[in-house]
Amino acid sequence: MDWLVAHKLPVGAAAQAVVRWLQDHAQGLFDLLAEALTWLTDGIAAALSLAGPLWLSVIFVALTWALQRSWGKCLAVALGMLFIVNQGYWKVTTDTLTLILVSCIVCMGVGVPIGILAARRKWVYMVLEPVLDMMQTLPTFVYLIPAVIFFGLGLVPGLIATVIFAIPAPIRLTYLGISSTPEALTEAAVSFGATPMQRLVKVELPSAFPQIMVGLNQTIMLSLSMVVIATLVGAGGLGQPVLNGLNRMKPDLGFESGFVIVALATVLRLMLEVRKK
């Protein structure tokens, strides 16, 4: 099989050529994107720091009650927030929350419209499906290489890698929700003279709302799974103490920060999960 290896396809060379071309011709666009994301992350981080642990916990509990109407879930959210404060990880938790919130804003802001378009134009989803599979299958460390080249070290490259990894979830679930709208509802809307936009806003989106919320939850969980990897490029957050525990062989540090990540994931899941009727 040496002849096959000797004539391998130039995948790596092609990727290198694309990255170099983008460096030469699109660096200004990457700089503009980095400035916008930095402005957004700085604003959210400042708001979280200004709120502080007490008021942010109160806000989370109030949101849980408004969305879930369950005292049990409100109590679980309050206990989760108190556990995070008790372990002394509040500052890095706000850094991770910033990463999650920004990634959710970008993923849902881009993913939901693409999912709607894919549901309306089936050929779009046929083209997108293998791309989405590749985005979720390709090792995440591969994304970090061009992200660091284009954006340098810091929160932005970690955020870019997180968005690439998480955005297939809202696209797929929005597509599923819109495509699963009962035909009787759409036919009734058409018979009453609804325009395509009216049908989308008043019929399809309300019907797809549970799936879209599942997409949001999946985006949050996938973003949380990226916190350690994002730390490798200087993103900070809860991944930093995990890496410190690994590098210094300190299981106490690793388990503390690991359970804080679990507590944060539980808080966000309870707060945003779809309420059963």
PDB file of C-alpha atoms in Angstrom:
ATOM      1  CA  MET A   1       0.000   0.000   0.000  1.00  0.00           C
ATOM      2  CA  ASP A   2       3.013   2.310  -0.143  1.00  0.00           C
ATOM      3  CA  TRP A   3       1.903   3.590  -3.545  1.00  0.00           C
ATOM      4  CA  LEU A   4      -1.375   4.789  -1.997  1.00  0.00           C
ATOM      5  CA  VAL A   5       0.438   6.630   0.801  1.00  0.00           C
ATOM      6  CA  ALA A   6       2.851   8.144  -1.713  1.00  0.00           C
ATOM      7  CA  HIS A   7      -0.080   9.690  -3.604  1.00  0.00           C
ATOM      8  CA  LYS A   8      -2.171  10.891  -0.670  1.00  0.00           C
ATOM      9  CA  LEU A   9      -4.746  13.610  -1.220  1.00  0.00           C
ATOM     10  CA  PRO A  10      -3.398  17.078  -0.273  1.00  0.00           C
ATOM     11  CA  VAL A  11      -5.921  17.703   2.526  1.00  0.00           C
ATOM     12  CA  GLY A  12      -3.418  19.322   4.869  1.00  0.00           C
ATOM     13  CA  ALA A  13      -1.857  21.427   2.119  1.00  0.00           C
ATOM     14  CA  ALA A  14      -5.283  22.642   1.006  1.00  0.00           C
ATOM     15  CA  ALA A  15      -6.234  23.599   4.578  1.00  0.00           C
ATOM     16  CA  GLN A  16      -2.937  25.440   4.994  1.00  0.00           C
ATOM     17  CA  ALA A  17      -3.510  27.315   1.736  1.00  0.00           C
ATOM     18  CA  VAL A  18      -7.016  28.362   2.806  1.00  0.00           C
ATOM     19  CA  VAL A  19      -5.764  29.617   6.178  1.00  0.00           C
ATOM     20  CA  ARG A  20      -2.949  31.603   4.552  1.00  0.00           C
ATOM     21  CA  TRP A  21      -5.340  33.103   1.993  1.00  0.00           C
ATOM     22  CA  LEU A  22      -7.706  34.169   4.771  1.00  0.00           C
ATOM     23  CA  GLN A  23      -4.793  35.679   6.707  1.00  0.00           C
ATOM     24  CA  ASP A  24      -3.781  37.707   3.665  1.00  0.00           C
ATOM     25  CA  HIS A  25      -7.216  38.813   2.491  1.00  0.00           C
ATOM     26  CA  ALA A  26      -9.665  38.670   5.423  1.00  0.00           C
ATOM     27  CA  GLN A  27      -7.686  39.658   8.501  1.00  0.00           C
ATOM     28  CA  GLY A  28      -9.549  42.963   8.690  1.00  0.00           C
ATOM     29  CA  LEU A  29     -12.855  41.086   8.908  1.00  0.00           C
ATOM     30  CA  PHE A  30     -11.495  38.871  11.687  1.00  0.00           C
ATOM     31  CA  ASP A  31     -10.273  41.942  13.582  1.00  0.00           C
ATOM     32  CA  LEU A  32     -13.716  43.538  13.281  1.00  0.00           C
ATOM     33  CA  LEU A  33     -15.374  40.319  14.482  1.00  0.00           C
ATOM     34  CA  ALA A  34     -12.946  40.107  17.405  1.00  0.00           C
ATOM     35  CA  GLU A  35     -13.724  43.702  18.417  1.00  0.00           C
ATOM     36  CA  ALA A  36     -17.484  43.053  18.289  1.00  0.00           C
ATOM     37  CA  LEU A  37     -17.228  39.863  20.343  1.00  0.00           C
ATOM     38  CA  THR A  38     -14.867  41.524  22.835  1.00  0.00           C
ATOM     39  CA  TRP A  39     -17.302  44.413  23.252  1.00  0.00           C
ATOM     40  CA  LEU A  40     -20.174  41.978  23.816  1.00  0.00           C
ATOM     41  CA  THR A  41     -18.257  39.776  26.274  1.00  0.00           C
ATOM     42  CA  ASP A  42     -16.929  42.789  28.204  1.00  0.00           C
ATOM     43  CA  GLY A  43     -20.452  44.173  28.544  1.00  0.00           C
ATOM     44  CA  ILE A  44     -21.916  40.901  29.792  1.00  0.00           C
ATOM     45  CA  ALA A  45     -18.975  40.316  32.164  1.00  0.00           C
ATOM     46  CA  ALA A  46     -19.387  43.832  33.587  1.00  0.00           C
ATOM     47  CA  ALA A  47     -23.127  43.279  34.100  1.00  0.00           C
ATOM     48  CA  LEU A  48     -22.532  39.965  35.901  1.00  0.00           C
ATOM     49  CA  SER A  49     -19.848  41.505  38.098  1.00  0.00           C
ATOM     50  CA  LEU A  50     -22.070  44.468  38.916  1.00  0.00           C
ATOM     51  CA  ALA A  51     -24.952  42.205  39.913  1.00  0.00           C
ATOM     52  CA  GLY A  52     -22.786  40.178  42.305  1.00  0.00           C
ATOM     53  CA  PRO A  53     -23.548  36.709  43.626  1.00  0.00           C
ATOM     54  CA  LEU A  54     -26.556  37.686  45.757  1.00  0.00           C
ATOM     55  CA  TRP A  55     -28.510  39.618  43.157  1.00  0.00           C
ATOM     56  CA  LEU A  56     -27.605  37.258  40.337  1.00  0.00           C
ATOM     57  CA  SER A  57     -28.870  34.344  42.431  1.00  0.00           C
ATOM     58  CA  VAL A  58     -32.100  36.241  43.083  1.00  0.00           C
ATOM     59  CA  ILE A  59     -32.471  36.971  39.362  1.00  0.00           C
ATOM     60  CA  PHE A  60     -31.903  33.319  38.462  1.00  0.00           C
ATOM     61  CA  VAL A  61     -34.466  32.148  41.022  1.00  0.00           C
ATOM     62  CA  ALA A  62     -36.989  34.743  39.795  1.00  0.00           C
ATOM     63  CA  LEU A  63     -36.454  33.662  36.186  1.00  0.00           C
ATOM     64  CA  THR A  64     -36.892  30.039  37.198  1.00  0.00           C
ATOM     65  CA  TRP A  65     -40.197  30.838  38.858  1.00  0.00           C
ATOM     66  CA  ALA A  66     -41.363  32.916  35.878  1.00  0.00           C
ATOM     67  CA  LEU A  67     -40.501  30.148  33.412  1.00  0.00           C
ATOM     68  CA  GLN A  68     -41.203  26.996  35.426  1.00  0.00           C
ATOM     69  CA  ARG A  69     -43.708  27.898  38.182  1.00  0.00           C
ATOM     70  CA  SER A  70     -42.089  25.311  40.450  1.00  0.00           C
ATOM     71  CA  TRP A  71     -40.905  26.003  43.988  1.00  0.00           C
ATOM     72  CA  GLY A  72     -38.855  22.821  43.904  1.00  0.00           C
ATOM     73  CA  LYS A  73     -36.866  23.976  40.896  1.00  0.00           C
ATOM     74  CA  CYS A  74     -36.461  27.443  42.423  1.00  0.00           C
ATOM     75  CA  LEU A  75     -35.036  25.844  45.571  1.00  0.00           C
ATOM     76  CA  ALA A  76     -32.660  23.680  43.516  1.00  0.00           C
ATOM     77  CA  VAL A  77     -31.458  26.751  41.573  1.00  0.00           C
ATOM     78  CA  ALA A  78     -30.896  28.677  44.814  1.00  0.00           C
ATOM     79  CA  LEU A  79     -28.954  25.777  46.350  1.00  0.00           C
ATOM     80  CA  GLY A  80     -26.852  25.428  43.195  1.00  0.00           C
ATOM     81  CA  MET A  81     -25.914  29.104  43.245  1.00  0.00           C
ATOM     82  CA  LEU A  82     -25.122  28.969  46.972  1.00  0.00           C
ATOM     83  CA  PHE A  83     -22.912  25.928  46.387  1.00  0.00           C
ATOM     84  CA  ILE A  84     -20.919  27.816  43.726  1.00  0.00           C
ATOM     85  CA  VAL A  85     -20.401  30.765  46.091  1.00  0.00           C
ATOM     86  CA  ASN A  86     -19.557  28.435  48.982  1.00  0.00           C
ATOM     87  CA  GLN A  87     -16.768  26.755  47.015  1.00  0.00           C
ATOM     88  CA  GLY A  88     -15.120  30.090  46.241  1.00  0.00           C
ATOM     89  CA  TYR A  89     -15.461  29.902  42.453  1.00  0.00           C
ATOM     90  CA  TRP A  90     -17.712  32.874  41.813  1.00  0.00           C
ATOM     91  CA  LYS A  91     -15.277  34.949  39.705  1.00  0.00           C
ATOM     92  CA  VAL A  92     -14.363  32.108  37.325  1.00  0.00           C
ATOM     93  CA  THR A  93     -18.035  31.096  37.199  1.00  0.00           C
ATOM     94  CA  THR A  94     -18.973  34.557  35.894  1.00  0.00           C
ATOM     95  CA  ASP A  95     -16.242  34.190  33.242  1.00  0.00           C
ATOM     96  CA  THR A  96     -17.763  30.871  32.170  1.00  0.00           C
ATOM     97  CA  LEU A  97     -21.278  32.355  32.251  1.00  0.00           C
ATOM     98  CA  THR A  98     -20.074  35.118  29.943  1.00  0.00           C
ATOM     99  CA  LEU A  99     -18.737  32.544  27.481  1.00  0.00           C
ATOM    100  CA  ILE A 100     -22.004  30.584  27.631  1.00  0.00           C
ATOM    101  CA  LEU A 101     -24.269  33.619  27.226  1.00  0.00           C
ATOM    102  CA  VAL A 102     -22.342  35.006  24.260  1.00  0.00           C
ATOM    103  CA  SER A 103     -22.169  31.607  22.564  1.00  0.00           C
ATOM    104  CA  CYS A 104     -25.927  31.175  23.074  1.00  0.00           C
ATOM    105  CA  ILE A 105     -26.637  34.624  21.610  1.00  0.00           C
ATOM    106  CA  VAL A 106     -24.513  33.869  18.540  1.00  0.00           C
ATOM    107  CA  CYS A 107     -25.676  30.251  18.115  1.00  0.00           C
ATOM    108  CA  MET A 108     -29.379  31.007  18.472  1.00  0.00           C
ATOM    109  CA  GLY A 109     -29.156  34.240  16.469  1.00  0.00           C
ATOM    110  CA  VAL A 110     -27.533  32.406  13.560  1.00  0.00           C
ATOM    111  CA  GLY A 111     -28.803  28.850  14.039  1.00  0.00           C
ATOM    112  CA  VAL A 112     -32.553  29.514  14.288  1.00  0.00           C
ATOM    113  CA  PRO A 113     -32.812  31.463  10.994  1.00  0.00           C
ATOM    114  CA  ILE A 114     -30.697  28.829   9.230  1.00  0.00           C
ATOM    115  CA  GLY A 115     -32.925  26.086  10.664  1.00  0.00           C
ATOM    116  CA  ILE A 116     -36.026  27.917   9.425  1.00  0.00           C
ATOM    117  CA  LEU A 117     -34.495  28.323   5.969  1.00  0.00           C
ATOM    118  CA  ALA A 118     -33.528  24.635   5.889  1.00  0.00           C
ATOM    119  CA  ALA A 119     -37.093  23.641   6.815  1.00  0.00           C
ATOM    120  CA  ARG A 120     -38.511  25.842   4.061  1.00  0.00           C
ATOM    121  CA  ARG A 121     -35.945  24.713   1.465  1.00  0.00           C
ATOM    122  CA  LYS A 122     -35.217  21.005   1.849  1.00  0.00           C
ATOM    123  CA  TRP A 123     -32.208  21.152  -0.481  1.00  0.00           C
ATOM    124  CA  VAL A 124     -30.542  23.559   1.963  1.00  0.00           C
ATOM    125  CA  TYR A 125     -30.703  20.960   4.715  1.00  0.00           C
ATOM    126  CA  MET A 126     -29.409  18.270   2.355  1.00  0.00           C
ATOM    127  CA  VAL A 127     -26.350  20.459   1.755  1.00  0.00           C
ATOM    128  CA  LEU A 128     -26.009  21.427   5.419  1.00  0.00           C
ATOM    129  CA  GLU A 129     -26.368  17.977   6.974  1.00  0.00           C
ATOM    130  CA  PRO A 130     -22.895  16.617   6.121  1.00  0.00           C
ATOM    131  CA  VAL A 131     -21.367  19.967   7.116  1.00  0.00           C
ATOM    132  CA  LEU A 132     -23.119  19.846  10.500  1.00  0.00           C
ATOM    133  CA  ASP A 133     -21.973  16.253  10.998  1.00  0.00           C
ATOM    134  CA  MET A 134     -18.393  17.293  10.291  1.00  0.00           C
ATOM    135  CA  MET A 135     -18.591  20.285  12.658  1.00  0.00           C
ATOM    136  CA  GLN A 136     -19.647  18.053  15.555  1.00  0.00           C
ATOM    137  CA  THR A 137     -17.334  15.148  14.685  1.00  0.00           C
ATOM    138  CA  LEU A 138     -14.093  16.962  13.909  1.00  0.00           C
ATOM    139  CA  PRO A 139     -11.897  17.132  17.064  1.00  0.00           C
ATOM    140  CA  THR A 140     -12.422  20.473  18.747  1.00  0.00           C
ATOM    141  CA  PHE A 141      -8.687  21.082  19.061  1.00  0.00           C
ATOM    142  CA  VAL A 142      -8.580  21.390  15.256  1.00  0.00           C
ATOM    143  CA  TYR A 143     -10.783  24.498  15.462  1.00  0.00           C
ATOM    144  CA  LEU A 144      -8.417  26.097  17.947  1.00  0.00           C
ATOM    145  CA  ILE A 145      -5.500  26.184  15.492  1.00  0.00           C
ATOM    146  CA  PRO A 146      -7.022  28.631  12.955  1.00  0.00           C
ATOM    147  CA  ALA A 147      -8.904  30.424  15.768  1.00  0.00           C
ATOM    148  CA  VAL A 148      -5.618  31.261  17.499  1.00  0.00           C
ATOM    149  CA  ILE A 149      -4.001  32.203  14.175  1.00  0.00           C
ATOM    150  CA  PHE A 150      -6.820  34.623  13.295  1.00  0.00           C
ATOM    151  CA  PHE A 151      -7.740  35.965  16.752  1.00  0.00           C
ATOM    152  CA  GLY A 152      -4.712  35.364  18.999  1.00  0.00           C
ATOM    153  CA  LEU A 153      -5.007  34.145  22.587  1.00  0.00           C
ATOM    154  CA  GLY A 154      -7.891  35.041  24.885  1.00  0.00           C
ATOM    155  CA  LEU A 155     -11.629  34.593  25.178  1.00  0.00           C
ATOM    156  CA  VAL A 156     -12.459  35.204  21.502  1.00  0.00           C
ATOM    157  CA  PRO A 157     -10.762  32.106  19.983  1.00  0.00           C
ATOM    158  CA  GLY A 158     -12.310  29.925  22.695  1.00  0.00           C
ATOM    159  CA  LEU A 159     -15.676  31.495  21.930  1.00  0.00           C
ATOM    160  CA  ILE A 160     -15.281  30.897  18.189  1.00  0.00           C
ATOM    161  CA  ALA A 161     -14.429  27.228  18.749  1.00  0.00           C
ATOM    162  CA  THR A 162     -17.385  26.893  21.129  1.00  0.00           C
ATOM    163  CA  VAL A 163     -19.801  28.408  18.608  1.00  0.00           C
ATOM    164  CA  ILE A 164     -18.584  26.129  15.808  1.00  0.00           C
ATOM    165  CA  PHE A 165     -19.023  23.106  18.058  1.00  0.00           C
ATOM    166  CA  ALA A 166     -22.440  24.088  19.443  1.00  0.00           C
ATOM    167  CA  ILE A 167     -24.251  25.746  16.522  1.00  0.00           C
ATOM    168  CA  PRO A 168     -25.360  22.498  14.802  1.00  0.00           C
ATOM    169  CA  ALA A 169     -27.736  21.819  17.733  1.00  0.00           C
ATOM    170  CA  PRO A 170     -30.050  24.845  17.259  1.00  0.00           C
ATOM    171  CA  ILE A 171     -29.931  24.414  13.462  1.00  0.00           C
ATOM    172  CA  ARG A 172     -30.975  20.751  13.624  1.00  0.00           C
ATOM    173  CA  LEU A 173     -33.636  21.218  16.301  1.00  0.00           C
ATOM    174  CA  THR A 174     -35.147  24.308  14.691  1.00  0.00           C
ATOM    175  CA  TYR A 175     -35.305  22.420  11.403  1.00  0.00           C
ATOM    176  CA  LEU A 176     -36.950  19.487  13.177  1.00  0.00           C
ATOM    177  CA  GLY A 177     -39.466  21.693  14.957  1.00  0.00           C
ATOM    178  CA  ILE A 178     -40.520  23.648  11.862  1.00  0.00           C
ATOM    179  CA  SER A 179     -40.650  20.502   9.717  1.00  0.00           C
ATOM    180  CA  SER A 180     -42.780  18.724  12.343  1.00  0.00           C
ATOM    181  CA  THR A 181     -45.526  21.352  12.367  1.00  0.00           C
ATOM    182  CA  PRO A 182     -48.820  19.480  11.855  1.00  0.00           C
ATOM    183  CA  GLU A 183     -50.056  19.815   8.288  1.00  0.00           C
ATOM    184  CA  ALA A 184     -53.572  20.515   9.540  1.00  0.00           C
ATOM    185  CA  LEU A 185     -52.331  23.719  11.208  1.00  0.00           C
ATOM    186  CA  THR A 186     -50.467  24.966   8.160  1.00  0.00           C
ATOM    187  CA  GLU A 187     -53.362  24.110   5.846  1.00  0.00           C
ATOM    188  CA  ALA A 188     -55.775  25.966   8.122  1.00  0.00           C
ATOM    189  CA  ALA A 189     -53.493  29.018   8.141  1.00  0.00           C
ATOM    190  CA  VAL A 190     -53.227  28.963   4.339  1.00  0.00           C
ATOM    191  CA  SER A 191     -56.988  28.568   3.952  1.00  0.00           C
ATOM    192  CA  PHE A 192     -57.512  31.681   6.077  1.00  0.00           C
ATOM    193  CA  GLY A 193     -55.191  33.620   3.784  1.00  0.00           C
ATOM    194  CA  ALA A 194     -52.093  33.770   5.982  1.00  0.00           C
ATOM    195  CA  THR A 195     -48.931  34.999   4.283  1.00  0.00           C
ATOM    196  CA  PRO A 196     -45.739  32.892   4.580  1.00  0.00           C
ATOM    197  CA  MET A 197     -44.447  35.263   7.294  1.00  0.00           C
ATOM    198  CA  GLN A 198     -47.741  35.100   9.222  1.00  0.00           C
ATOM    199  CA  ARG A 199     -47.714  31.311   8.946  1.00  0.00           C
ATOM    200  CA  LEU A 200     -44.161  31.239  10.311  1.00  0.00           C
ATOM    201  CA  VAL A 201     -44.772  33.634  13.212  1.00  0.00           C
ATOM    202  CA  LYS A 202     -48.259  32.494  14.265  1.00  0.00           C
ATOM    203  CA  VAL A 203     -48.196  28.764  13.477  1.00  0.00           C
ATOM    204  CA  GLU A 204     -44.792  27.229  12.834  1.00  0.00           C
ATOM    205  CA  LEU A 205     -42.661  28.990  15.447  1.00  0.00           C
ATOM    206  CA  PRO A 206     -45.163  28.418  18.296  1.00  0.00           C
ATOM    207  CA  SER A 207     -45.401  24.756  17.284  1.00  0.00           C
ATOM    208  CA  ALA A 208     -41.594  24.455  17.097  1.00  0.00           C
ATOM    209  CA  PHE A 209     -40.948  26.374  20.335  1.00  0.00           C
ATOM    210  CA  PRO A 210     -40.313  23.259  22.498  1.00  0.00           C
ATOM    211  CA  GLN A 211     -37.716  21.981  20.028  1.00  0.00           C
ATOM    212  CA  ILE A 212     -36.096  25.423  19.804  1.00  0.00           C
ATOM    213  CA  MET A 213     -35.824  25.544  23.606  1.00  0.00           C
ATOM    214  CA  VAL A 214     -34.256  22.081  23.555  1.00  0.00           C
ATOM    215  CA  GLY A 215     -31.774  23.505  21.062  1.00  0.00           C
ATOM    216  CA  LEU A 216     -30.999  26.309  23.510  1.00  0.00           C
ATOM    217  CA  ASN A 217     -30.469  23.797  26.310  1.00  0.00           C
ATOM    218  CA  GLN A 218     -28.200  21.722  24.092  1.00  0.00           C
ATOM    219  CA  THR A 219     -26.222  24.838  23.190  1.00  0.00           C
ATOM    220  CA  ILE A 220     -25.688  25.577  26.880  1.00  0.00           C
ATOM    221  CA  MET A 221     -24.581  22.027  27.658  1.00  0.00           C
ATOM    222  CA  LEU A 222     -22.237  21.885  24.656  1.00  0.00           C
ATOM    223  CA  SER A 223     -20.779  25.270  25.621  1.00  0.00           C
ATOM    224  CA  LEU A 224     -20.154  24.006  29.147  1.00  0.00           C
ATOM    225  CA  SER A 225     -18.412  20.948  27.745  1.00  0.00           C
ATOM    226  CA  MET A 226     -15.989  23.315  26.010  1.00  0.00           C
ATOM    227  CA  VAL A 227     -14.873  25.298  29.069  1.00  0.00           C
ATOM    228  CA  VAL A 228     -11.713  23.241  29.674  1.00  0.00           C
ATOM    229  CA  ILE A 229     -10.726  23.262  25.996  1.00  0.00           C
ATOM    230  CA  ALA A 230     -11.346  27.023  25.719  1.00  0.00           C
ATOM    231  CA  THR A 231      -9.054  27.536  28.704  1.00  0.00           C
ATOM    232  CA  LEU A 232      -6.150  26.144  26.666  1.00  0.00           C
ATOM    233  CA  VAL A 233      -6.206  29.296  24.518  1.00  0.00           C
ATOM    234  CA  GLY A 234      -6.583  31.726  27.415  1.00  0.00           C
ATOM    235  CA  ALA A 235     -10.366  31.911  27.777  1.00  0.00           C
ATOM    236  CA  GLY A 236     -10.219  31.467  31.565  1.00  0.00           C
ATOM    237  CA  GLY A 237     -13.284  30.422  33.506  1.00  0.00           C
ATOM    238  CA  LEU A 238     -14.002  27.165  35.306  1.00  0.00           C
ATOM    239  CA  GLY A 239     -11.713  25.214  33.009  1.00  0.00           C
ATOM    240  CA  GLN A 240      -8.666  26.882  34.588  1.00  0.00           C
ATOM    241  CA  PRO A 241      -8.914  25.191  38.012  1.00  0.00           C
ATOM    242  CA  VAL A 242      -9.635  21.875  36.274  1.00  0.00           C
ATOM    243  CA  LEU A 243      -6.413  22.197  34.295  1.00  0.00           C
ATOM    244  CA  ASN A 244      -4.534  23.335  37.393  1.00  0.00           C
ATOM    245  CA  GLY A 245      -5.740  20.259  39.240  1.00  0.00           C
ATOM    246  CA  LEU A 246      -4.549  18.064  36.381  1.00  0.00           C
ATOM    247  CA  ASN A 247      -1.158  19.761  36.012  1.00  0.00           C
ATOM    248  CA  ARG A 248      -0.473  19.737  39.763  1.00  0.00           C
ATOM    249  CA  MET A 249      -2.058  16.320  40.332  1.00  0.00           C
ATOM    250  CA  LYS A 250      -4.493  17.735  42.917  1.00  0.00           C
ATOM    251  CA  PRO A 251      -7.738  15.744  42.867  1.00  0.00           C
ATOM    252  CA  ASP A 252      -9.361  18.077  45.397  1.00  0.00           C
ATOM    253  CA  LEU A 253      -9.004  21.056  43.048  1.00  0.00           C
ATOM    254  CA  GLY A 254     -10.228  19.040  40.073  1.00  0.00           C
ATOM    255  CA  PHE A 255     -13.292  17.653  41.852  1.00  0.00           C
ATOM    256  CA  GLU A 256     -14.220  21.027  43.384  1.00  0.00           C
ATOM    257  CA  SER A 257     -14.217  22.812  40.039  1.00  0.00           C
ATOM    258  CA  GLY A 258     -15.817  19.809  38.329  1.00  0.00           C
ATOM    259  CA  PHE A 259     -18.760  19.796  40.734  1.00  0.00           C
ATOM    260  CA  VAL A 260     -19.108  23.578  40.323  1.00  0.00           C
ATOM    261  CA  ILE A 261     -19.444  23.035  36.554  1.00  0.00           C
ATOM    262  CA  VAL A 262     -22.101  20.395  37.237  1.00  0.00           C
ATOM    263  CA  ALA A 263     -23.935  22.782  39.593  1.00  0.00           C
ATOM    264  CA  LEU A 264     -23.896  25.557  36.978  1.00  0.00           C
ATOM    265  CA  ALA A 265     -25.145  23.161  34.287  1.00  0.00           C
ATOM    266  CA  THR A 266     -27.960  21.996  36.584  1.00  0.00           C
ATOM    267  CA  VAL A 267     -28.978  25.569  37.408  1.00  0.00           C
ATOM    268  CA  LEU A 268     -29.172  26.566  33.747  1.00  0.00           C
ATOM    269  CA  ARG A 269     -30.986  23.370  32.744  1.00  0.00           C
ATOM    270  CA  LEU A 270     -33.635  23.737  35.460  1.00  0.00           C
ATOM    271  CA  MET A 271     -34.123  27.387  34.615  1.00  0.00           C
ATOM    272  CA  LEU A 272     -34.550  26.964  30.856  1.00  0.00           C
ATOM    273  CA  GLU A 273     -36.006  23.498  30.313  1.00  0.00           C
ATOM    274  CA  VAL A 274     -39.378  23.276  28.590  1.00  0.00           C
ATOM    275  CA  ARG A 275     -42.162  23.216  31.120  1.00  0.00           C
ATOM    276  CA  LYS A 276     -44.518  20.269  30.813  1.00  0.00           C
ATOM    277  CA  LYS A 277     -48.169  21.206  30.475  1.00  0.00           C
TER     278      LYS A 277
END
